[in-house]
Amino acid sequence: MLKKSHTQKNKFLIYILIPAFLFLGLFIYFPVIKGIFISFKNYTLFDLSNTQFNNFQNFKNIFTDQNFRFIQILFNTIIWVVISLLFQFILGFILALLMKKPFKGRGLYSALVFYPWALSGFAIGLIWAWMFNGQFGVINDILLKLGLINSNIGFLSNPKIAMISVIVVNIWYGVPFFAIMLLAALQSVPNELYEAAKIDGAGPVKQLFSITIPYIKPTIISTTLLRTIWIMNFPDIIYAMTNGGPANSTNILATQMINKILKFYDYGQGSAYGVVIIAILLTYAIIYLKISSKKGNDNI
């Protein structure tokens, strides 16, 4: 009788999980597998009569393309991810520490801080593209009126500063994510630990590095890992502001993947770029988690 009850319970659980597995299979795993297949095929909208497998030709084209040099695109991607992640984390952590203690107007302040995270990345890119416009942008206008510059700056048209401009916007957009996640983690740290540390004579800095950071370390590891993946797969702001230009100075792997499909209608190379991104992120995630778990075990 007990065995029959367990069997019915297992069947019920399987029936409940079937829609979830179908959803994952249809909308996540199937597109990924299909994309991997296409990355090995000659698949362009200009010649749909010839969609044969071309082995690794799409990948060879990516690494040997002189118009869009892979090394430059990879370097842009690393700069885009590392600098964005670093400043997003530092500023988000500072905001979370400031908002940890209750103060008057905290709710309104929190809403203003978290508001950018609720907006569309593409819409934000369009708004900031207007603000950074070299001819009639509001930022140039403010700097001119303050006397900080003598003539307009081409924030998005100058290859030397275009990447800095889009990274500034990405930092502004991503800070609320770390502030939200780290604030939730900070509120879980027991006050008894801080009180005991004060009795032992530990100052705020020592408390931060001896109590706060070790206690919320799992949250820091998971959020930085997730945010790295999201930033690398987040072409919205760049696509809306510069479309990868000028002179490929802001072109990252994700924007190049989109350009191969939307501009050149080359789904084969576009999928190959997608496979390269997956391979890089998978390698990064494995190494990052191994190093993180090793350091955690060493601390124990």
PDB file of C-alpha atoms in Angstrom:
ATOM      1  CA  MET A   1       0.000   0.000   0.000  1.00  0.00           C
ATOM      2  CA  LEU A   2       2.861   2.355   0.954  1.00  0.00           C
ATOM      3  CA  LYS A   3       4.767   1.458  -2.234  1.00  0.00           C
ATOM      4  CA  LYS A   4       1.675   2.204  -4.337  1.00  0.00           C
ATOM      5  CA  SER A   5       1.332   5.605  -2.658  1.00  0.00           C
ATOM      6  CA  HIS A   6       4.969   6.462  -3.455  1.00  0.00           C
ATOM      7  CA  THR A   7       4.470   5.417  -7.083  1.00  0.00           C
ATOM      8  CA  GLN A   8       1.413   7.649  -7.452  1.00  0.00           C
ATOM      9  CA  LYS A   9       3.297  10.533  -5.839  1.00  0.00           C
ATOM     10  CA  ASN A  10       6.231  10.116  -8.256  1.00  0.00           C
ATOM     11  CA  LYS A  11       3.858  10.026 -11.238  1.00  0.00           C
ATOM     12  CA  PHE A  12       2.185  13.191 -10.014  1.00  0.00           C
ATOM     13  CA  LEU A  13       5.569  14.937  -9.723  1.00  0.00           C
ATOM     14  CA  ILE A  14       6.525  13.815 -13.235  1.00  0.00           C
ATOM     15  CA  TYR A  15       3.242  15.150 -14.662  1.00  0.00           C
ATOM     16  CA  ILE A  16       3.870  18.499 -12.956  1.00  0.00           C
ATOM     17  CA  LEU A  17       7.415  18.732 -14.319  1.00  0.00           C
ATOM     18  CA  ILE A  18       6.523  17.817 -17.917  1.00  0.00           C
ATOM     19  CA  PRO A  19       5.410  21.393 -18.897  1.00  0.00           C
ATOM     20  CA  ALA A  20       8.620  22.819 -17.414  1.00  0.00           C
ATOM     21  CA  PHE A  21      10.785  20.323 -19.330  1.00  0.00           C
ATOM     22  CA  LEU A  22       8.840  21.016 -22.539  1.00  0.00           C
ATOM     23  CA  PHE A  23       9.298  24.756 -22.080  1.00  0.00           C
ATOM     24  CA  LEU A  24      13.044  24.379 -21.461  1.00  0.00           C
ATOM     25  CA  GLY A  25      13.436  22.020 -24.384  1.00  0.00           C
ATOM     26  CA  LEU A  26      11.476  24.108 -26.899  1.00  0.00           C
ATOM     27  CA  PHE A  27      12.642  27.603 -25.972  1.00  0.00           C
ATOM     28  CA  ILE A  28      16.172  27.084 -24.623  1.00  0.00           C
ATOM     29  CA  TYR A  29      17.862  23.809 -25.563  1.00  0.00           C
ATOM     30  CA  PHE A  30      16.378  23.389 -29.035  1.00  0.00           C
ATOM     31  CA  PRO A  31      17.442  26.895 -30.238  1.00  0.00           C
ATOM     32  CA  VAL A  32      20.927  26.354 -28.785  1.00  0.00           C
ATOM     33  CA  ILE A  33      21.362  22.969 -30.476  1.00  0.00           C
ATOM     34  CA  LYS A  34      19.899  24.310 -33.722  1.00  0.00           C
ATOM     35  CA  GLY A  35      22.282  27.274 -33.576  1.00  0.00           C
ATOM     36  CA  ILE A  36      25.262  24.967 -33.102  1.00  0.00           C
ATOM     37  CA  PHE A  37      24.216  22.966 -36.179  1.00  0.00           C
ATOM     38  CA  ILE A  38      23.807  26.139 -38.258  1.00  0.00           C
ATOM     39  CA  SER A  39      27.258  27.362 -37.184  1.00  0.00           C
ATOM     40  CA  PHE A  40      28.734  24.495 -39.212  1.00  0.00           C
ATOM     41  CA  LYS A  41      26.626  25.223 -42.312  1.00  0.00           C
ATOM     42  CA  ASN A  42      26.743  27.663 -45.198  1.00  0.00           C
ATOM     43  CA  TYR A  43      23.520  29.431 -44.224  1.00  0.00           C
ATOM     44  CA  THR A  44      22.920  32.872 -45.754  1.00  0.00           C
ATOM     45  CA  LEU A  45      19.662  34.385 -46.955  1.00  0.00           C
ATOM     46  CA  PHE A  46      21.356  35.271 -50.250  1.00  0.00           C
ATOM     47  CA  ASP A  47      21.732  31.603 -51.178  1.00  0.00           C
ATOM     48  CA  LEU A  48      19.264  29.325 -49.428  1.00  0.00           C
ATOM     49  CA  SER A  49      19.716  26.684 -52.132  1.00  0.00           C
ATOM     50  CA  ASN A  50      23.154  25.917 -50.725  1.00  0.00           C
ATOM     51  CA  THR A  51      22.920  25.223 -47.010  1.00  0.00           C
ATOM     52  CA  GLN A  52      25.411  22.375 -46.884  1.00  0.00           C
ATOM     53  CA  PHE A  53      27.774  21.674 -44.024  1.00  0.00           C
ATOM     54  CA  ASN A  54      31.038  23.535 -44.509  1.00  0.00           C
ATOM     55  CA  ASN A  55      32.827  22.029 -41.495  1.00  0.00           C
ATOM     56  CA  PHE A  56      34.697  24.823 -39.650  1.00  0.00           C
ATOM     57  CA  GLN A  57      34.649  27.375 -42.489  1.00  0.00           C
ATOM     58  CA  ASN A  58      32.449  29.841 -40.554  1.00  0.00           C
ATOM     59  CA  PHE A  59      34.861  29.769 -37.625  1.00  0.00           C
ATOM     60  CA  LYS A  60      37.848  30.182 -39.982  1.00  0.00           C
ATOM     61  CA  ASN A  61      36.162  33.211 -41.530  1.00  0.00           C
ATOM     62  CA  ILE A  62      35.657  34.736 -38.091  1.00  0.00           C
ATOM     63  CA  PHE A  63      39.309  34.401 -37.117  1.00  0.00           C
ATOM     64  CA  THR A  64      40.657  35.563 -40.510  1.00  0.00           C
ATOM     65  CA  ASP A  65      38.216  38.411 -41.235  1.00  0.00           C
ATOM     66  CA  GLN A  66      40.365  41.528 -41.830  1.00  0.00           C
ATOM     67  CA  ASN A  67      37.392  43.924 -41.816  1.00  0.00           C
ATOM     68  CA  PHE A  68      36.235  42.788 -38.398  1.00  0.00           C
ATOM     69  CA  ARG A  69      39.374  41.510 -36.705  1.00  0.00           C
ATOM     70  CA  PHE A  70      38.547  38.938 -34.059  1.00  0.00           C
ATOM     71  CA  ILE A  71      41.376  40.045 -31.758  1.00  0.00           C
ATOM     72  CA  GLN A  72      40.044  43.603 -31.655  1.00  0.00           C
ATOM     73  CA  ILE A  73      36.465  42.433 -31.056  1.00  0.00           C
ATOM     74  CA  LEU A  74      37.626  40.078 -28.287  1.00  0.00           C
ATOM     75  CA  PHE A  75      39.696  42.868 -26.695  1.00  0.00           C
ATOM     76  CA  ASN A  76      36.690  45.229 -26.847  1.00  0.00           C
ATOM     77  CA  THR A  77      34.558  42.531 -25.210  1.00  0.00           C
ATOM     78  CA  ILE A  78      37.037  42.044 -22.356  1.00  0.00           C
ATOM     79  CA  ILE A  79      37.270  45.809 -21.732  1.00  0.00           C
ATOM     80  CA  TRP A  80      33.488  46.122 -21.882  1.00  0.00           C
ATOM     81  CA  VAL A  81      32.920  43.280 -19.391  1.00  0.00           C
ATOM     82  CA  VAL A  82      35.791  43.856 -16.913  1.00  0.00           C
ATOM     83  CA  ILE A  83      35.466  47.635 -16.456  1.00  0.00           C
ATOM     84  CA  SER A  84      31.659  47.528 -16.392  1.00  0.00           C
ATOM     85  CA  LEU A  85      31.612  44.696 -13.853  1.00  0.00           C
ATOM     86  CA  LEU A  86      34.274  46.270 -11.624  1.00  0.00           C
ATOM     87  CA  PHE A  87      32.571  49.661 -11.288  1.00  0.00           C
ATOM     88  CA  GLN A  88      29.074  48.200 -11.114  1.00  0.00           C
ATOM     89  CA  PHE A  89      30.147  45.998  -8.200  1.00  0.00           C
ATOM     90  CA  ILE A  90      32.052  48.707  -6.279  1.00  0.00           C
ATOM     91  CA  LEU A  91      29.329  51.348  -6.656  1.00  0.00           C
ATOM     92  CA  GLY A  92      26.556  48.807  -6.001  1.00  0.00           C
ATOM     93  CA  PHE A  93      28.327  47.615  -2.838  1.00  0.00           C
ATOM     94  CA  ILE A  94      28.742  51.188  -1.577  1.00  0.00           C
ATOM     95  CA  LEU A  95      25.061  51.905  -2.245  1.00  0.00           C
ATOM     96  CA  ALA A  96      24.020  48.722  -0.451  1.00  0.00           C
ATOM     97  CA  LEU A  97      26.139  49.664   2.584  1.00  0.00           C
ATOM     98  CA  LEU A  98      24.626  53.168   2.625  1.00  0.00           C
ATOM     99  CA  MET A  99      21.071  51.830   2.429  1.00  0.00           C
ATOM    100  CA  LYS A 100      21.551  49.102   5.025  1.00  0.00           C
ATOM    101  CA  LYS A 101      20.664  51.335   7.950  1.00  0.00           C
ATOM    102  CA  PRO A 102      17.129  52.843   7.969  1.00  0.00           C
ATOM    103  CA  PHE A 103      16.893  56.593   7.368  1.00  0.00           C
ATOM    104  CA  LYS A 104      14.187  59.098   6.484  1.00  0.00           C
ATOM    105  CA  GLY A 105      13.146  58.842   2.847  1.00  0.00           C
ATOM    106  CA  ARG A 106      14.876  55.485   2.408  1.00  0.00           C
ATOM    107  CA  GLY A 107      11.968  54.081   0.377  1.00  0.00           C
ATOM    108  CA  LEU A 108      11.994  56.961  -2.114  1.00  0.00           C
ATOM    109  CA  TYR A 109      15.786  56.887  -2.326  1.00  0.00           C
ATOM    110  CA  SER A 110      15.738  53.127  -2.964  1.00  0.00           C
ATOM    111  CA  ALA A 111      13.116  53.550  -5.703  1.00  0.00           C
ATOM    112  CA  LEU A 112      15.242  56.195  -7.445  1.00  0.00           C
ATOM    113  CA  VAL A 113      18.361  54.004  -7.208  1.00  0.00           C
ATOM    114  CA  PHE A 114      16.663  50.846  -8.448  1.00  0.00           C
ATOM    115  CA  TYR A 115      14.638  52.553 -11.208  1.00  0.00           C
ATOM    116  CA  PRO A 116      17.218  52.153 -14.037  1.00  0.00           C
ATOM    117  CA  TRP A 117      17.172  48.377 -13.595  1.00  0.00           C
ATOM    118  CA  ALA A 118      13.472  48.305 -14.558  1.00  0.00           C
ATOM    119  CA  LEU A 119      14.058  50.034 -17.904  1.00  0.00           C
ATOM    120  CA  SER A 120      14.755  48.489 -21.284  1.00  0.00           C
ATOM    121  CA  GLY A 121      18.453  48.402 -22.149  1.00  0.00           C
ATOM    122  CA  PHE A 122      17.744  49.423 -25.736  1.00  0.00           C
ATOM    123  CA  ALA A 123      15.575  52.375 -24.629  1.00  0.00           C
ATOM    124  CA  ILE A 124      18.318  53.482 -22.236  1.00  0.00           C
ATOM    125  CA  GLY A 125      20.816  53.300 -25.080  1.00  0.00           C
ATOM    126  CA  LEU A 126      18.646  55.539 -27.265  1.00  0.00           C
ATOM    127  CA  ILE A 127      18.206  58.108 -24.473  1.00  0.00           C
ATOM    128  CA  TRP A 128      21.930  58.236 -23.692  1.00  0.00           C
ATOM    129  CA  ALA A 129      22.788  58.379 -27.406  1.00  0.00           C
ATOM    130  CA  TRP A 130      20.818  61.599 -27.556  1.00  0.00           C
ATOM    131  CA  MET A 131      22.455  62.905 -24.361  1.00  0.00           C
ATOM    132  CA  PHE A 132      25.950  62.071 -25.678  1.00  0.00           C
ATOM    133  CA  ASN A 133      25.258  63.478 -29.149  1.00  0.00           C
ATOM    134  CA  GLY A 134      28.233  65.480 -30.367  1.00  0.00           C
ATOM    135  CA  GLN A 135      26.175  68.285 -31.964  1.00  0.00           C
ATOM    136  CA  PHE A 136      23.087  68.875 -29.812  1.00  0.00           C
ATOM    137  CA  GLY A 137      23.539  66.546 -26.824  1.00  0.00           C
ATOM    138  CA  VAL A 138      22.646  67.813 -23.372  1.00  0.00           C
ATOM    139  CA  ILE A 139      25.964  66.679 -21.845  1.00  0.00           C
ATOM    140  CA  ASN A 140      28.006  68.825 -24.239  1.00  0.00           C
ATOM    141  CA  ASP A 141      25.649  71.718 -23.529  1.00  0.00           C
ATOM    142  CA  ILE A 142      26.158  71.386 -19.755  1.00  0.00           C
ATOM    143  CA  LEU A 143      29.946  71.117 -20.048  1.00  0.00           C
ATOM    144  CA  LEU A 144      30.060  74.177 -22.327  1.00  0.00           C
ATOM    145  CA  LYS A 145      27.947  76.260 -19.933  1.00  0.00           C
ATOM    146  CA  LEU A 146      30.124  75.195 -17.001  1.00  0.00           C
ATOM    147  CA  GLY A 147      33.196  76.275 -18.959  1.00  0.00           C
ATOM    148  CA  LEU A 148      34.780  72.822 -18.724  1.00  0.00           C
ATOM    149  CA  ILE A 149      35.160  72.487 -22.507  1.00  0.00           C
ATOM    150  CA  ASN A 150      35.590  74.975 -25.366  1.00  0.00           C
ATOM    151  CA  SER A 151      33.957  72.953 -28.126  1.00  0.00           C
ATOM    152  CA  ASN A 152      31.650  69.971 -28.476  1.00  0.00           C
ATOM    153  CA  ILE A 153      33.077  66.517 -27.824  1.00  0.00           C
ATOM    154  CA  GLY A 154      32.180  63.627 -30.094  1.00  0.00           C
ATOM    155  CA  PHE A 155      31.509  61.154 -27.302  1.00  0.00           C
ATOM    156  CA  LEU A 156      30.159  58.538 -29.700  1.00  0.00           C
ATOM    157  CA  SER A 157      31.961  59.522 -32.913  1.00  0.00           C
ATOM    158  CA  ASN A 158      35.520  59.561 -31.540  1.00  0.00           C
ATOM    159  CA  PRO A 159      36.979  56.008 -31.574  1.00  0.00           C
ATOM    160  CA  LYS A 160      39.219  56.872 -28.608  1.00  0.00           C
ATOM    161  CA  ILE A 161      36.381  57.672 -26.202  1.00  0.00           C
ATOM    162  CA  ALA A 162      33.359  55.889 -27.683  1.00  0.00           C
ATOM    163  CA  MET A 163      33.971  52.747 -25.604  1.00  0.00           C
ATOM    164  CA  ILE A 164      34.293  54.827 -22.430  1.00  0.00           C
ATOM    165  CA  SER A 165      30.949  56.503 -23.202  1.00  0.00           C
ATOM    166  CA  VAL A 166      29.027  53.238 -23.621  1.00  0.00           C
ATOM    167  CA  ILE A 167      30.718  51.726 -20.539  1.00  0.00           C
ATOM    168  CA  VAL A 168      29.620  54.725 -18.441  1.00  0.00           C
ATOM    169  CA  VAL A 169      26.027  54.045 -19.465  1.00  0.00           C
ATOM    170  CA  ASN A 170      26.369  50.331 -18.752  1.00  0.00           C
ATOM    171  CA  ILE A 171      27.773  51.077 -15.289  1.00  0.00           C
ATOM    172  CA  TRP A 172      24.867  53.417 -14.575  1.00  0.00           C
ATOM    173  CA  TYR A 173      22.445  50.715 -15.733  1.00  0.00           C
ATOM    174  CA  GLY A 174      24.009  47.802 -13.806  1.00  0.00           C
ATOM    175  CA  VAL A 175      24.688  49.385 -10.403  1.00  0.00           C
ATOM    176  CA  PRO A 176      21.115  48.780  -9.111  1.00  0.00           C
ATOM    177  CA  PHE A 177      21.462  45.018  -9.682  1.00  0.00           C
ATOM    178  CA  PHE A 178      24.402  44.740  -7.295  1.00  0.00           C
ATOM    179  CA  ALA A 179      22.782  47.207  -4.872  1.00  0.00           C
ATOM    180  CA  ILE A 180      19.609  45.097  -4.697  1.00  0.00           C
ATOM    181  CA  MET A 181      21.337  41.738  -4.335  1.00  0.00           C
ATOM    182  CA  LEU A 182      24.044  42.879  -1.911  1.00  0.00           C
ATOM    183  CA  LEU A 183      21.572  44.850   0.223  1.00  0.00           C
ATOM    184  CA  ALA A 184      19.494  41.696   0.670  1.00  0.00           C
ATOM    185  CA  ALA A 185      22.634  39.778   1.645  1.00  0.00           C
ATOM    186  CA  LEU A 186      23.815  42.502   4.051  1.00  0.00           C
ATOM    187  CA  GLN A 187      20.500  42.466   5.893  1.00  0.00           C
ATOM    188  CA  SER A 188      21.046  38.764   6.647  1.00  0.00           C
ATOM    189  CA  VAL A 189      24.297  39.393   8.575  1.00  0.00           C
ATOM    190  CA  PRO A 190      23.535  39.009  12.340  1.00  0.00           C
ATOM    191  CA  ASN A 191      24.040  42.214  14.342  1.00  0.00           C
ATOM    192  CA  GLU A 192      25.509  40.110  17.175  1.00  0.00           C
ATOM    193  CA  LEU A 193      28.650  39.632  15.076  1.00  0.00           C
ATOM    194  CA  TYR A 194      29.182  43.394  14.767  1.00  0.00           C
ATOM    195  CA  GLU A 195      28.483  43.952  18.469  1.00  0.00           C
ATOM    196  CA  ALA A 196      31.034  41.266  19.412  1.00  0.00           C
ATOM    197  CA  ALA A 197      33.543  42.805  17.000  1.00  0.00           C
ATOM    198  CA  LYS A 198      33.058  46.266  18.554  1.00  0.00           C
ATOM    199  CA  ILE A 199      33.714  44.825  22.005  1.00  0.00           C
ATOM    200  CA  ASP A 200      36.963  43.345  20.645  1.00  0.00           C
ATOM    201  CA  GLY A 201      37.934  46.774  19.336  1.00  0.00           C
ATOM    202  CA  ALA A 202      37.374  46.140  15.616  1.00  0.00           C
ATOM    203  CA  GLY A 203      36.756  49.279  13.572  1.00  0.00           C
ATOM    204  CA  PRO A 204      34.415  49.661  10.568  1.00  0.00           C
ATOM    205  CA  VAL A 205      37.087  48.665   8.043  1.00  0.00           C
ATOM    206  CA  LYS A 206      38.084  45.533   9.957  1.00  0.00           C
ATOM    207  CA  GLN A 207      34.414  44.626  10.406  1.00  0.00           C
ATOM    208  CA  LEU A 208      33.900  44.992   6.668  1.00  0.00           C
ATOM    209  CA  PHE A 209      36.728  42.621   5.729  1.00  0.00           C
ATOM    210  CA  SER A 210      36.400  40.230   8.694  1.00  0.00           C
ATOM    211  CA  ILE A 211      32.628  39.906   8.973  1.00  0.00           C
ATOM    212  CA  THR A 212      30.640  41.495   6.158  1.00  0.00           C
ATOM    213  CA  ILE A 213      32.517  40.310   3.078  1.00  0.00           C
ATOM    214  CA  PRO A 214      33.147  36.728   4.301  1.00  0.00           C
ATOM    215  CA  TYR A 215      29.498  36.397   5.366  1.00  0.00           C
ATOM    216  CA  ILE A 216      28.072  37.546   2.019  1.00  0.00           C
ATOM    217  CA  LYS A 217      30.790  35.859  -0.074  1.00  0.00           C
ATOM    218  CA  PRO A 218      28.386  33.308  -1.660  1.00  0.00           C
ATOM    219  CA  THR A 219      26.190  36.186  -2.871  1.00  0.00           C
ATOM    220  CA  ILE A 220      29.217  38.049  -4.222  1.00  0.00           C
ATOM    221  CA  ILE A 221      30.377  34.963  -6.139  1.00  0.00           C
ATOM    222  CA  SER A 222      26.978  34.197  -7.657  1.00  0.00           C
ATOM    223  CA  THR A 223      26.141  37.819  -8.561  1.00  0.00           C
ATOM    224  CA  THR A 224      29.513  38.559 -10.157  1.00  0.00           C
ATOM    225  CA  LEU A 225      29.310  35.322 -12.158  1.00  0.00           C
ATOM    226  CA  LEU A 226      25.773  36.042 -13.356  1.00  0.00           C
ATOM    227  CA  ARG A 227      26.500  39.685 -14.100  1.00  0.00           C
ATOM    228  CA  THR A 228      29.600  38.780 -16.127  1.00  0.00           C
ATOM    229  CA  ILE A 229      27.495  36.473 -18.294  1.00  0.00           C
ATOM    230  CA  TRP A 230      24.769  39.083 -18.683  1.00  0.00           C
ATOM    231  CA  ILE A 231      27.156  41.916 -19.571  1.00  0.00           C
ATOM    232  CA  MET A 232      28.866  39.794 -22.220  1.00  0.00           C
ATOM    233  CA  ASN A 233      25.454  38.886 -23.668  1.00  0.00           C
ATOM    234  CA  PHE A 234      24.140  42.440 -23.391  1.00  0.00           C
ATOM    235  CA  PRO A 235      24.555  44.284 -26.695  1.00  0.00           C
ATOM    236  CA  ASP A 236      21.433  46.481 -26.280  1.00  0.00           C
ATOM    237  CA  ILE A 237      23.177  49.654 -25.085  1.00  0.00           C
ATOM    238  CA  ILE A 238      26.035  49.455 -27.589  1.00  0.00           C
ATOM    239  CA  TYR A 239      23.715  48.575 -30.452  1.00  0.00           C
ATOM    240  CA  ALA A 240      21.434  51.541 -29.683  1.00  0.00           C
ATOM    241  CA  MET A 241      24.255  54.037 -29.103  1.00  0.00           C
ATOM    242  CA  THR A 242      26.997  53.204 -31.631  1.00  0.00           C
ATOM    243  CA  ASN A 243      26.025  49.982 -33.411  1.00  0.00           C
ATOM    244  CA  GLY A 244      29.586  48.791 -32.805  1.00  0.00           C
ATOM    245  CA  GLY A 245      31.262  51.835 -34.316  1.00  0.00           C
ATOM    246  CA  PRO A 246      33.026  54.075 -34.946  1.00  0.00           C
ATOM    247  CA  ALA A 247      35.681  51.979 -36.717  1.00  0.00           C
ATOM    248  CA  ASN A 248      34.705  48.900 -34.654  1.00  0.00           C
ATOM    249  CA  SER A 249      35.910  50.643 -31.478  1.00  0.00           C
ATOM    250  CA  THR A 250      32.809  49.493 -29.545  1.00  0.00           C
ATOM    251  CA  ASN A 251      32.163  46.288 -31.442  1.00  0.00           C
ATOM    252  CA  ILE A 252      31.931  43.323 -29.058  1.00  0.00           C
ATOM    253  CA  LEU A 253      31.175  39.668 -29.789  1.00  0.00           C
ATOM    254  CA  ALA A 254      27.451  40.047 -29.095  1.00  0.00           C
ATOM    255  CA  THR A 255      27.004  43.082 -31.383  1.00  0.00           C
ATOM    256  CA  GLN A 256      29.050  41.424 -34.115  1.00  0.00           C
ATOM    257  CA  MET A 257      26.829  38.346 -33.882  1.00  0.00           C
ATOM    258  CA  ILE A 258      23.739  40.513 -34.376  1.00  0.00           C
ATOM    259  CA  ASN A 259      25.355  42.474 -37.222  1.00  0.00           C
ATOM    260  CA  LYS A 260      26.220  39.262 -39.074  1.00  0.00           C
ATOM    261  CA  ILE A 261      22.535  38.341 -39.056  1.00  0.00           C
ATOM    262  CA  LEU A 262      20.779  41.703 -39.457  1.00  0.00           C
ATOM    263  CA  LYS A 263      23.246  43.377 -41.846  1.00  0.00           C
ATOM    264  CA  PHE A 264      24.884  40.518 -43.721  1.00  0.00           C
ATOM    265  CA  TYR A 265      22.058  37.928 -43.377  1.00  0.00           C
ATOM    266  CA  ASP A 266      24.744  35.348 -42.631  1.00  0.00           C
ATOM    267  CA  TYR A 267      23.148  33.048 -40.085  1.00  0.00           C
ATOM    268  CA  GLY A 268      26.061  30.607 -40.330  1.00  0.00           C
ATOM    269  CA  GLN A 269      28.677  33.087 -39.126  1.00  0.00           C
ATOM    270  CA  GLY A 270      26.213  34.659 -36.712  1.00  0.00           C
ATOM    271  CA  SER A 271      25.656  31.244 -35.109  1.00  0.00           C
ATOM    272  CA  ALA A 272      29.416  30.637 -35.090  1.00  0.00           C
ATOM    273  CA  TYR A 273      29.870  33.841 -33.078  1.00  0.00           C
ATOM    274  CA  GLY A 274      27.192  32.553 -30.701  1.00  0.00           C
ATOM    275  CA  VAL A 275      29.088  29.271 -30.257  1.00  0.00           C
ATOM    276  CA  VAL A 276      32.307  31.199 -29.555  1.00  0.00           C
ATOM    277  CA  ILE A 277      30.501  33.242 -26.876  1.00  0.00           C
ATOM    278  CA  ILE A 278      29.095  30.070 -25.279  1.00  0.00           C
ATOM    279  CA  ALA A 279      32.550  28.446 -25.261  1.00  0.00           C
ATOM    280  CA  ILE A 280      34.170  31.513 -23.644  1.00  0.00           C
ATOM    281  CA  LEU A 281      31.464  31.858 -20.996  1.00  0.00           C
ATOM    282  CA  LEU A 282      31.452  28.136 -20.221  1.00  0.00           C
ATOM    283  CA  THR A 283      35.242  28.133 -19.773  1.00  0.00           C
ATOM    284  CA  TYR A 284      35.079  31.260 -17.642  1.00  0.00           C
ATOM    285  CA  ALA A 285      32.290  29.851 -15.434  1.00  0.00           C
ATOM    286  CA  ILE A 286      34.156  26.568 -14.812  1.00  0.00           C
ATOM    287  CA  ILE A 287      37.438  28.319 -13.935  1.00  0.00           C
ATOM    288  CA  TYR A 288      35.710  30.966 -11.795  1.00  0.00           C
ATOM    289  CA  LEU A 289      33.707  28.429  -9.799  1.00  0.00           C
ATOM    290  CA  LYS A 290      36.723  26.165  -9.311  1.00  0.00           C
ATOM    291  CA  ILE A 291      38.870  29.044  -8.024  1.00  0.00           C
ATOM    292  CA  SER A 292      36.025  30.307  -5.825  1.00  0.00           C
ATOM    293  CA  SER A 293      35.327  26.891  -4.304  1.00  0.00           C
ATOM    294  CA  LYS A 294      39.063  26.287  -3.744  1.00  0.00           C
ATOM    295  CA  LYS A 295      39.483  29.597  -1.890  1.00  0.00           C
ATOM    296  CA  GLY A 296      36.364  28.821   0.144  1.00  0.00           C
ATOM    297  CA  ASN A 297      37.774  25.445   1.196  1.00  0.00           C
ATOM    298  CA  ASP A 298      41.140  27.058   2.046  1.00  0.00           C
ATOM    299  CA  ASN A 299      39.410  29.583   4.302  1.00  0.00           C
ATOM    300  CA  ILE A 300      37.630  26.743   6.086  1.00  0.00           C
TER     301      ILE A 300
END
